[in-house]
Amino acid sequence: MEKLAVLGGEPIRSEKYPSWPVFDERDIEAVTRTVISGRWGGFPYPGPNTAEFAVKFVEMQGGGYAVPMLNGTITMEVALRAAGIGWGDEVIVPAYTFQATAYAPLVAGAIPVLVDIDPDTYCIDPQKVKEAITEKTRAIIVVHIAAQMANMDLITKIARDHHLIVIEDSAHAHGAQWRGKGAGTIGDFGSFSLQSAKSLTTGEGGVLLCKDPEMAQRAASIIDCGRPKDPEGVQYTMGVNYRWSELHAALGLVALERFPEQLKQRELMANYLEESLSEVPGIKMLKRDLRLTRRSFYRYIIKIDPKYFGCTNETFCYALKAEGIPVDTGYPPMNQYELFQPSLSKLPVPSAFPEYFDFDAMSFPVAECAKWRESVWMGESIFRSGEEGVDDLIAGLNKLVKNRTDLNALNLNT
Ligand SMILES: Cc1ncc(COP(=O)(O)O)c(C=O)c1O
């Protein structure tokens, strides 16, 4: 039996998985053209590249009115502000997501109310959403995490019953579809990140999709220092400069050309992976909900059975990484997240409503189990590495299966 690489054996894979982002002459030409045009900035907003990107993004995602801006965090802040959500309002947020999802309500003056996730999908648990609703609740932010989508049928119903706004944090879900409808086009708002790791990227950037054209006008006004965007040009808002640059938008137009083929390729490889994964003992996939009619692969999560392997996901990832397979244990629950520290800020909300921020008193058993026991996250590059790259991942997993006694010993030592 081959020794684990972490114990000095030969790693399964020595070659790196493909890097991201990818580029070619088209990116260089698009940026060069923009540089020569002299129109680099966003003002007056939107510039020609940004306006064209907005139209094409809507076509790609399948609906809404797109307002491009600086990143996929302020998109959510702007959505809340456009919807009139602010001081003292409660916004329900999943406890398992990047810190941005909980940060956005805070800077809009609202209170993020954390709830646990569904163990089958790792997306927000609709039952927990219902339980968290109070007379102060104004919005739900769902996160379509790692090739999954939140149960939009139930979330939409709950929101309708309680007159709540729904924001879909779709930072992981470019191109994904629920019952044939694009992520971010089902709720009132869809928030997208174009940050450099994302499966559609321009280095930095964000897009807010709005269902209602008036909301899109308000959002566009908020990000352009409050300038009116209604047809009559009379409705001012309290705004700020969150405009996107034309250089980023130039990259975005090329990224959109490439994206459909990349989406297909990643899905093809993910299907190939899943055929083999189902045969690896001790490994489970998240649930494949058939209403998720098109999946998008930015991150992909599998669950390990810690009892079978005699170790938790941390040791498992440590050993698999040593085999040349890049994996990690993913997001911590928000109340234990080193990147989310409202009490260390002088933001007004945590000072005014300290009762919402007693993180030690909070418990999110599913998110905790995901982070500290079961989940193994992998990046989209595995799905661009051809069958050979996916085969290496499977070989790595099978090697850990065979060597699980050693994993158990490692677990005790870490
Ligand atoms: C789920 C989620 N939401 C929001 C964001 C924030 O996007 P950005 O980095 O563009 O602000 C990210 C980015 O990592 C994310 O993963």
Short mmCIF file of C-alpha atoms and ligand atoms in Angstrom, two decimals:
data_model
loop_
_atom_site.label_atom_id
_atom_site.label_comp_id
_atom_site.label_asym_id
_atom_site.label_seq_id
_atom_site.Cartn_x
_atom_site.Cartn_y
_atom_site.Cartn_z
CA MET A 1 0.00 0.00 0.00
CA GLU A 2 1.33 3.44 -0.97
CA LYS A 3 2.26 5.64 1.95
CA LEU A 4 0.42 8.94 2.45
CA ALA A 5 2.38 11.91 1.07
CA VAL A 6 1.95 13.63 4.41
CA LEU A 7 3.97 10.77 5.95
CA GLY A 8 6.70 10.95 3.31
CA GLY A 9 5.10 8.94 0.46
CA GLU A 10 4.91 9.97 -3.19
CA PRO A 11 2.09 12.48 -3.83
CA ILE A 12 -0.64 11.46 -6.28
CA ARG A 13 -0.25 14.66 -8.28
CA SER A 14 2.83 16.81 -8.76
CA GLU A 15 1.42 19.08 -11.49
CA LYS A 16 -0.51 22.16 -10.33
CA TYR A 17 -4.18 22.47 -11.26
CA PRO A 18 -4.81 25.17 -13.90
CA SER A 19 -4.50 28.75 -12.69
CA TRP A 20 -7.27 31.34 -12.75
CA PRO A 21 -8.11 33.78 -14.24
CA VAL A 22 -7.41 32.78 -17.82
CA PHE A 23 -6.77 35.37 -20.53
CA ASP A 24 -5.79 35.72 -24.17
CA GLU A 25 -5.21 38.41 -26.80
CA ARG A 26 -8.86 39.51 -26.57
CA ASP A 27 -8.38 40.78 -23.00
CA ILE A 28 -5.23 42.64 -23.93
CA GLU A 29 -6.93 44.21 -26.96
CA ALA A 30 -10.04 45.19 -25.00
CA VAL A 31 -8.03 46.87 -22.25
CA THR A 32 -5.72 48.52 -24.78
CA ARG A 33 -8.69 49.89 -26.73
CA THR A 34 -10.12 51.32 -23.52
CA VAL A 35 -6.81 52.82 -22.46
CA ILE A 36 -6.45 54.51 -25.87
CA SER A 37 -10.05 55.76 -25.75
CA GLY A 38 -9.19 57.86 -22.71
CA ARG A 39 -12.48 56.82 -21.09
CA TRP A 40 -11.13 54.94 -18.07
CA GLY A 41 -13.46 55.94 -15.27
CA GLY A 42 -17.11 55.36 -14.61
CA PHE A 43 -18.29 58.98 -14.75
CA PRO A 44 -20.66 59.88 -16.37
CA TYR A 45 -22.22 56.58 -15.39
CA PRO A 46 -22.47 54.12 -16.97
CA GLY A 47 -19.68 54.39 -19.53
CA PRO A 48 -19.98 52.55 -22.84
CA ASN A 49 -18.24 49.31 -21.74
CA THR A 50 -20.22 49.19 -18.50
CA ALA A 51 -23.52 49.81 -20.29
CA GLU A 52 -22.80 47.05 -22.81
CA PHE A 53 -21.72 44.70 -20.03
CA ALA A 54 -24.97 45.32 -18.15
CA VAL A 55 -27.07 44.36 -21.19
CA LYS A 56 -25.03 41.23 -21.84
CA PHE A 57 -24.97 40.17 -18.19
CA VAL A 58 -28.77 40.29 -18.11
CA GLU A 59 -28.88 38.15 -21.26
CA MET A 60 -26.48 35.65 -19.71
CA GLN A 61 -28.25 35.41 -16.36
CA GLY A 62 -31.71 35.56 -17.92
CA GLY A 63 -33.48 38.57 -16.46
CA GLY A 64 -33.54 41.65 -14.27
CA TYR A 65 -32.05 45.11 -14.62
CA ALA A 66 -28.29 45.08 -14.05
CA VAL A 67 -26.40 47.75 -12.14
CA PRO A 68 -22.65 47.02 -12.24
CA MET A 69 -20.59 48.40 -9.36
CA LEU A 70 -17.32 47.99 -7.46
CA ASN A 71 -17.78 44.58 -5.86
CA GLY A 72 -20.20 41.91 -4.68
CA THR A 73 -20.42 43.22 -1.10
CA ILE A 74 -21.69 46.72 -1.74
CA THR A 75 -24.20 45.20 -4.17
CA MET A 76 -26.06 43.85 -1.11
CA GLU A 77 -25.67 47.06 0.87
CA VAL A 78 -27.03 49.03 -2.10
CA ALA A 79 -29.93 46.57 -2.57
CA LEU A 80 -30.95 47.07 1.07
CA ARG A 81 -30.65 50.84 0.83
CA ALA A 82 -32.59 50.95 -2.46
CA ALA A 83 -35.36 48.94 -0.79
CA GLY A 84 -35.48 51.41 2.11
CA ILE A 85 -34.09 48.93 4.62
CA GLY A 86 -31.90 50.46 7.30
CA TRP A 87 -31.73 51.48 10.92
CA GLY A 88 -32.86 48.74 13.29
CA ASP A 89 -34.41 46.54 10.60
CA GLU A 90 -33.64 42.83 10.83
CA VAL A 91 -32.19 41.01 7.85
CA ILE A 92 -32.00 37.22 7.96
CA VAL A 93 -28.66 35.84 6.75
CA PRO A 94 -27.29 32.27 6.67
CA ALA A 95 -24.63 31.57 9.29
CA TYR A 96 -22.52 29.78 6.65
CA THR A 97 -21.20 32.20 4.02
CA PHE A 98 -18.43 34.69 3.32
CA GLN A 99 -18.38 37.55 5.83
CA ALA A 100 -19.65 40.01 3.17
CA THR A 101 -23.20 38.65 3.39
CA ALA A 102 -23.48 39.63 7.06
CA TYR A 103 -21.37 42.78 6.72
CA ALA A 104 -23.67 44.34 4.10
CA PRO A 105 -26.73 44.76 6.38
CA LEU A 106 -24.50 46.21 9.12
CA VAL A 107 -23.19 49.01 6.91
CA ALA A 108 -26.70 49.69 5.65
CA GLY A 109 -27.68 50.24 9.31
CA ALA A 110 -29.61 46.98 9.60
CA ILE A 111 -29.11 44.00 11.90
CA PRO A 112 -27.93 40.70 10.43
CA VAL A 113 -29.86 37.87 12.12
CA LEU A 114 -27.94 34.65 11.58
CA VAL A 115 -29.73 31.33 11.01
CA ASP A 116 -28.49 27.80 10.38
CA ILE A 117 -28.25 25.99 7.06
CA ASP A 118 -29.86 22.91 5.57
CA PRO A 119 -27.60 19.85 6.03
CA ASP A 120 -28.48 18.56 2.53
CA THR A 121 -27.48 21.69 0.60
CA TYR A 122 -25.55 23.91 3.04
CA CYS A 123 -27.81 26.78 1.92
CA ILE A 124 -30.09 28.69 4.30
CA ASP A 125 -32.66 26.47 6.04
CA PRO A 126 -36.16 27.79 5.19
CA GLN A 127 -37.56 26.43 8.48
CA LYS A 128 -34.95 28.40 10.44
CA VAL A 129 -35.82 31.48 8.40
CA LYS A 130 -39.48 31.14 9.43
CA GLU A 131 -38.52 30.75 13.09
CA ALA A 132 -36.34 33.89 12.97
CA ILE A 133 -39.00 36.23 11.56
CA THR A 134 -40.16 39.00 13.91
CA GLU A 135 -42.10 42.20 13.35
CA LYS A 136 -38.75 43.91 12.62
CA THR A 137 -37.72 41.53 9.83
CA ARG A 138 -37.55 43.22 6.44
CA ALA A 139 -35.40 41.01 4.25
CA ILE A 140 -33.87 37.59 3.72
CA ILE A 141 -30.48 37.21 2.09
CA VAL A 142 -30.01 33.71 0.73
CA VAL A 143 -26.63 32.47 -0.47
CA HIS A 144 -26.40 30.01 -3.36
CA ILE A 145 -23.32 28.29 -2.07
CA ALA A 146 -20.82 26.09 -3.90
CA ALA A 147 -22.81 24.65 -6.83
CA GLN A 148 -26.05 24.56 -4.80
CA MET A 149 -28.98 26.93 -4.73
CA ALA A 150 -31.20 27.81 -1.77
CA ASN A 151 -34.72 26.38 -1.91
CA MET A 152 -36.17 29.32 -3.82
CA ASP A 153 -39.70 27.86 -3.87
CA LEU A 154 -39.93 27.93 -0.07
CA ILE A 155 -37.99 31.16 0.38
CA THR A 156 -40.17 32.99 -2.13
CA LYS A 157 -43.31 31.73 -0.37
CA ILE A 158 -42.08 32.75 3.09
CA ALA A 159 -41.10 36.18 1.77
CA ARG A 160 -44.49 36.65 0.13
CA ASP A 161 -46.35 35.57 3.28
CA HIS A 162 -44.38 38.00 5.45
CA HIS A 163 -43.86 40.86 2.96
CA LEU A 164 -40.09 40.49 2.96
CA ILE A 165 -37.53 41.45 0.35
CA VAL A 166 -35.34 38.60 -0.97
CA ILE A 167 -31.74 39.20 -1.99
CA GLU A 168 -29.96 36.28 -3.65
CA ASP A 169 -26.25 36.41 -2.90
CA SER A 170 -25.16 34.74 -6.13
CA ALA A 171 -21.41 35.30 -5.77
CA HIS A 172 -20.97 31.55 -6.37
CA ALA A 173 -23.79 31.14 -8.86
CA HIS A 174 -23.10 32.87 -12.20
CA GLY A 175 -25.06 30.95 -14.79
CA ALA A 176 -26.90 28.73 -12.27
CA GLN A 177 -30.64 28.18 -12.74
CA TRP A 178 -33.50 27.10 -10.49
CA ARG A 179 -36.41 25.66 -12.53
CA GLY A 180 -34.84 27.27 -15.59
CA LYS A 181 -34.67 30.73 -13.99
CA GLY A 182 -31.31 32.39 -13.46
CA ALA A 183 -29.92 32.74 -9.96
CA GLY A 184 -30.39 36.33 -8.89
CA THR A 185 -33.50 36.82 -11.05
CA ILE A 186 -35.98 35.06 -8.75
CA GLY A 187 -35.85 37.27 -5.66
CA ASP A 188 -36.11 41.05 -5.64
CA PHE A 189 -32.37 41.41 -6.07
CA GLY A 190 -29.46 39.25 -7.21
CA SER A 191 -25.96 40.10 -6.04
CA PHE A 192 -22.92 38.94 -8.03
CA SER A 193 -19.21 39.27 -7.33
CA LEU A 194 -16.67 39.52 -10.17
CA GLN A 195 -13.68 39.35 -7.78
CA SER A 196 -10.62 37.57 -9.15
CA ALA A 197 -11.40 34.07 -7.86
CA LYS A 198 -14.99 34.02 -9.11
CA SER A 199 -16.02 31.88 -12.07
CA LEU A 200 -16.81 35.05 -14.03
CA THR A 201 -14.20 37.63 -13.13
CA THR A 202 -12.81 41.03 -14.00
CA GLY A 203 -10.34 41.17 -11.11
CA GLU A 204 -12.78 43.16 -8.99
CA GLY A 205 -16.37 44.10 -9.65
CA GLY A 206 -19.96 43.35 -8.80
CA VAL A 207 -23.38 43.36 -10.42
CA LEU A 208 -26.71 43.98 -8.76
CA LEU A 209 -29.65 42.52 -10.65
CA CYS A 210 -32.95 44.18 -9.76
CA LYS A 211 -36.35 42.75 -10.56
CA ASP A 212 -38.03 46.17 -10.49
CA PRO A 213 -36.75 48.91 -12.85
CA GLU A 214 -37.44 51.57 -10.23
CA MET A 215 -35.20 49.74 -7.77
CA ALA A 216 -32.52 49.60 -10.47
CA GLN A 217 -32.80 53.37 -10.90
CA ARG A 218 -32.46 53.90 -7.17
CA ALA A 219 -29.49 51.54 -6.99
CA ALA A 220 -27.83 53.28 -9.95
CA SER A 221 -28.39 56.62 -8.22
CA ILE A 222 -26.99 55.42 -4.88
CA ILE A 223 -23.76 54.26 -6.52
CA ASP A 224 -23.38 57.48 -8.54
CA CYS A 225 -23.27 59.95 -5.64
CA GLY A 226 -27.07 60.24 -5.59
CA ARG A 227 -27.51 61.60 -9.11
CA PRO A 228 -31.05 61.05 -10.43
CA LYS A 229 -31.50 58.08 -12.78
CA ASP A 230 -35.25 58.25 -13.34
CA PRO A 231 -36.41 59.24 -16.83
CA GLU A 232 -37.41 62.75 -15.65
CA GLY A 233 -34.07 63.19 -13.89
CA VAL A 234 -35.58 64.49 -10.65
CA GLN A 235 -35.22 61.74 -8.04
CA TYR A 236 -32.10 62.26 -5.98
CA THR A 237 -30.91 59.71 -3.40
CA MET A 238 -28.27 59.80 -0.69
CA GLY A 239 -25.42 58.29 -2.63
CA VAL A 240 -21.72 57.57 -2.86
CA ASN A 241 -19.20 56.76 -5.57
CA TYR A 242 -19.34 52.98 -6.01
CA ARG A 243 -19.01 53.24 -9.81
CA TRP A 244 -17.20 50.54 -11.73
CA SER A 245 -14.27 51.40 -14.02
CA GLU A 246 -14.35 51.08 -17.79
CA LEU A 247 -11.12 49.05 -17.71
CA HIS A 248 -12.79 46.38 -15.60
CA ALA A 249 -15.86 46.45 -17.80
CA ALA A 250 -13.62 45.91 -20.85
CA LEU A 251 -12.38 42.68 -19.23
CA GLY A 252 -15.95 41.80 -18.35
CA LEU A 253 -17.10 41.89 -21.97
CA VAL A 254 -14.45 39.33 -22.90
CA ALA A 255 -15.17 37.24 -19.80
CA LEU A 256 -18.82 37.05 -20.86
CA GLU A 257 -17.80 35.77 -24.31
CA ARG A 258 -15.87 32.92 -22.71
CA PHE A 259 -18.26 32.12 -19.92
CA PRO A 260 -20.89 29.87 -21.60
CA GLU A 261 -18.25 27.39 -22.76
CA GLN A 262 -16.53 27.41 -19.35
CA LEU A 263 -19.85 26.80 -17.62
CA LYS A 264 -20.52 23.77 -19.83
CA GLN A 265 -17.02 22.42 -19.39
CA ARG A 266 -17.14 22.68 -15.60
CA GLU A 267 -20.52 20.97 -15.46
CA LEU A 268 -19.33 18.17 -17.74
CA MET A 269 -16.35 17.51 -15.50
CA ALA A 270 -18.45 17.76 -12.36
CA ASN A 271 -20.78 15.07 -13.74
CA TYR A 272 -17.73 12.96 -14.51
CA LEU A 273 -16.47 13.49 -10.96
CA GLU A 274 -19.80 12.60 -9.40
CA GLU A 275 -19.99 9.26 -11.25
CA SER A 276 -16.76 8.19 -9.55
CA LEU A 277 -17.41 9.92 -6.23
CA SER A 278 -20.47 7.82 -5.61
CA GLU A 279 -18.18 4.80 -5.39
CA VAL A 280 -15.72 6.20 -2.83
CA PRO A 281 -16.57 4.88 0.64
CA GLY A 282 -16.90 7.41 3.46
CA ILE A 283 -17.66 10.28 1.06
CA LYS A 284 -21.05 11.86 0.49
CA MET A 285 -22.14 14.47 -1.99
CA LEU A 286 -24.52 17.26 -1.12
CA LYS A 287 -28.06 16.64 -2.35
CA ARG A 288 -28.77 17.10 -6.05
CA ASP A 289 -32.11 18.95 -6.06
CA LEU A 290 -33.67 18.43 -9.49
CA ARG A 291 -35.15 21.93 -9.39
CA LEU A 292 -31.57 23.15 -9.68
CA THR A 293 -31.70 22.84 -13.47
CA ARG A 294 -28.26 24.29 -14.19
CA ARG A 295 -25.36 24.19 -11.80
CA SER A 296 -22.45 26.60 -11.68
CA PHE A 297 -19.13 25.46 -10.28
CA TYR A 298 -17.14 28.05 -8.38
CA ARG A 299 -16.57 25.86 -5.36
CA TYR A 300 -17.67 22.27 -4.81
CA ILE A 301 -18.24 20.63 -1.44
CA ILE A 302 -18.17 16.98 -0.45
CA LYS A 303 -18.81 15.60 3.03
CA ILE A 304 -16.61 13.05 4.70
CA ASP A 305 -17.77 10.60 7.33
CA PRO A 306 -15.39 11.40 10.22
CA LYS A 307 -16.15 8.06 11.90
CA TYR A 308 -15.20 6.11 8.80
CA PHE A 309 -11.94 8.01 8.32
CA GLY A 310 -11.16 8.26 12.02
CA CYS A 311 -10.45 11.97 11.57
CA THR A 312 -12.18 15.25 10.96
CA ASN A 313 -12.11 17.24 7.73
CA GLU A 314 -9.13 19.32 8.89
CA THR A 315 -6.80 16.33 9.00
CA PHE A 316 -8.42 14.95 5.85
CA CYS A 317 -7.76 18.20 3.93
CA TYR A 318 -4.21 18.38 5.29
CA ALA A 319 -3.49 14.88 3.94
CA LEU A 320 -5.28 15.40 0.61
CA LYS A 321 -3.43 18.68 0.02
CA ALA A 322 -0.16 16.87 0.53
CA GLU A 323 -1.26 14.52 -2.28
CA GLY A 324 -1.35 17.59 -4.57
CA ILE A 325 -5.13 18.13 -4.43
CA PRO A 326 -6.06 21.68 -3.34
CA VAL A 327 -8.87 21.47 -0.78
CA ASP A 328 -9.88 23.30 2.37
CA THR A 329 -12.50 23.20 5.09
CA GLY A 330 -14.49 26.25 3.92
CA TYR A 331 -16.21 29.02 5.82
CA PRO A 332 -16.53 29.00 9.61
CA PRO A 333 -19.97 29.70 11.10
CA MET A 334 -20.38 33.49 11.03
CA ASN A 335 -20.36 33.81 14.84
CA GLN A 336 -16.90 32.17 14.89
CA TYR A 337 -15.49 33.86 11.80
CA GLU A 338 -12.27 35.80 12.30
CA LEU A 339 -13.28 38.09 9.41
CA PHE A 340 -16.55 39.10 11.08
CA GLN A 341 -15.96 41.23 14.17
CA PRO A 342 -18.78 43.79 14.57
CA SER A 343 -17.89 44.41 18.21
CA LEU A 344 -14.39 45.57 17.22
CA SER A 345 -15.86 48.23 14.96
CA LYS A 346 -17.42 51.56 15.76
CA LEU A 347 -20.26 50.84 13.38
CA PRO A 348 -23.45 52.20 14.95
CA VAL A 349 -25.51 48.97 14.77
CA PRO A 350 -23.42 46.72 17.07
CA SER A 351 -23.17 49.52 19.65
CA ALA A 352 -26.88 50.28 19.54
CA PHE A 353 -28.14 46.68 19.51
CA PRO A 354 -25.55 44.62 21.46
CA GLU A 355 -28.15 41.97 22.28
CA TYR A 356 -27.92 40.75 18.66
CA PHE A 357 -24.16 40.24 18.80
CA ASP A 358 -23.62 37.84 21.70
CA PHE A 359 -21.80 35.39 19.46
CA ASP A 360 -20.80 33.05 22.30
CA ALA A 361 -24.45 32.40 23.04
CA MET A 362 -25.22 31.43 19.43
CA SER A 363 -25.17 27.95 18.05
CA PHE A 364 -25.55 26.72 14.49
CA PRO A 365 -25.10 22.95 14.68
CA VAL A 366 -25.22 22.29 10.93
CA ALA A 367 -22.76 25.05 10.03
CA GLU A 368 -20.53 23.95 12.92
CA CYS A 369 -20.56 20.34 11.75
CA ALA A 370 -19.78 21.48 8.19
CA LYS A 371 -16.78 23.52 9.26
CA TRP A 372 -15.31 21.44 12.05
CA ARG A 373 -16.14 17.87 11.00
CA GLU A 374 -17.45 17.11 7.54
CA SER A 375 -16.96 19.52 4.70
CA VAL A 376 -14.17 19.40 2.14
CA TRP A 377 -14.14 22.30 -0.32
CA MET A 378 -12.49 22.29 -3.70
CA GLY A 379 -12.03 25.02 -6.30
CA GLU A 380 -13.30 25.27 -9.83
CA SER A 381 -9.83 24.62 -11.31
CA ILE A 382 -10.36 20.89 -10.78
CA PHE A 383 -13.18 21.12 -13.31
CA ARG A 384 -10.86 22.71 -15.87
CA SER A 385 -8.17 20.08 -15.52
CA GLY A 386 -9.74 17.46 -17.81
CA GLU A 387 -10.55 13.86 -16.87
CA GLU A 388 -6.96 13.35 -15.78
CA GLY A 389 -7.24 16.09 -13.11
CA VAL A 390 -10.50 14.67 -11.82
CA ASP A 391 -9.03 11.14 -11.84
CA ASP A 392 -6.20 12.43 -9.64
CA LEU A 393 -8.72 13.78 -7.15
CA ILE A 394 -10.48 10.42 -7.04
CA ALA A 395 -7.14 8.63 -6.71
CA GLY A 396 -6.28 10.96 -3.80
CA LEU A 397 -9.56 10.21 -2.06
CA ASN A 398 -9.12 6.46 -2.56
CA LYS A 399 -5.60 6.67 -1.17
CA LEU A 400 -6.98 8.31 1.97
CA VAL A 401 -9.61 5.56 2.19
CA LYS A 402 -6.90 2.87 2.12
CA ASN A 403 -4.73 4.71 4.63
CA ARG A 404 -7.42 5.69 7.06
CA THR A 405 -5.68 4.06 9.98
CA ASP A 406 -2.81 6.49 9.45
CA LEU A 407 -5.27 9.36 9.12
CA ASN A 408 -6.67 8.41 12.47
CA ALA A 409 -3.19 8.56 14.02
CA LEU A 410 -2.58 11.94 12.37
CA ASN A 411 -5.87 13.23 13.71
CA LEU A 412 -4.82 12.38 17.24
CA ASN A 413 -1.57 14.26 16.72
CA THR A 414 -3.11 17.45 15.30
C1 LIG B 1 -20.87 34.27 -0.84
C2 LIG B 1 -20.14 35.55 -1.13
N1 LIG B 1 -20.80 36.70 -0.97
C3 LIG B 1 -20.21 37.89 -1.22
C4 LIG B 1 -18.90 37.96 -1.62
C5 LIG B 1 -18.26 39.31 -1.76
O1 LIG B 1 -17.84 39.61 -3.04
P1 LIG B 1 -16.70 40.71 -3.26
O2 LIG B 1 -15.41 40.10 -2.86
O3 LIG B 1 -16.79 41.00 -4.72
O4 LIG B 1 -17.06 41.89 -2.43
C6 LIG B 1 -18.18 36.78 -1.81
C7 LIG B 1 -16.76 36.85 -2.25
O5 LIG B 1 -15.91 36.11 -1.93
C8 LIG B 1 -18.81 35.54 -1.55
O6 LIG B 1 -18.16 34.39 -1.68
#
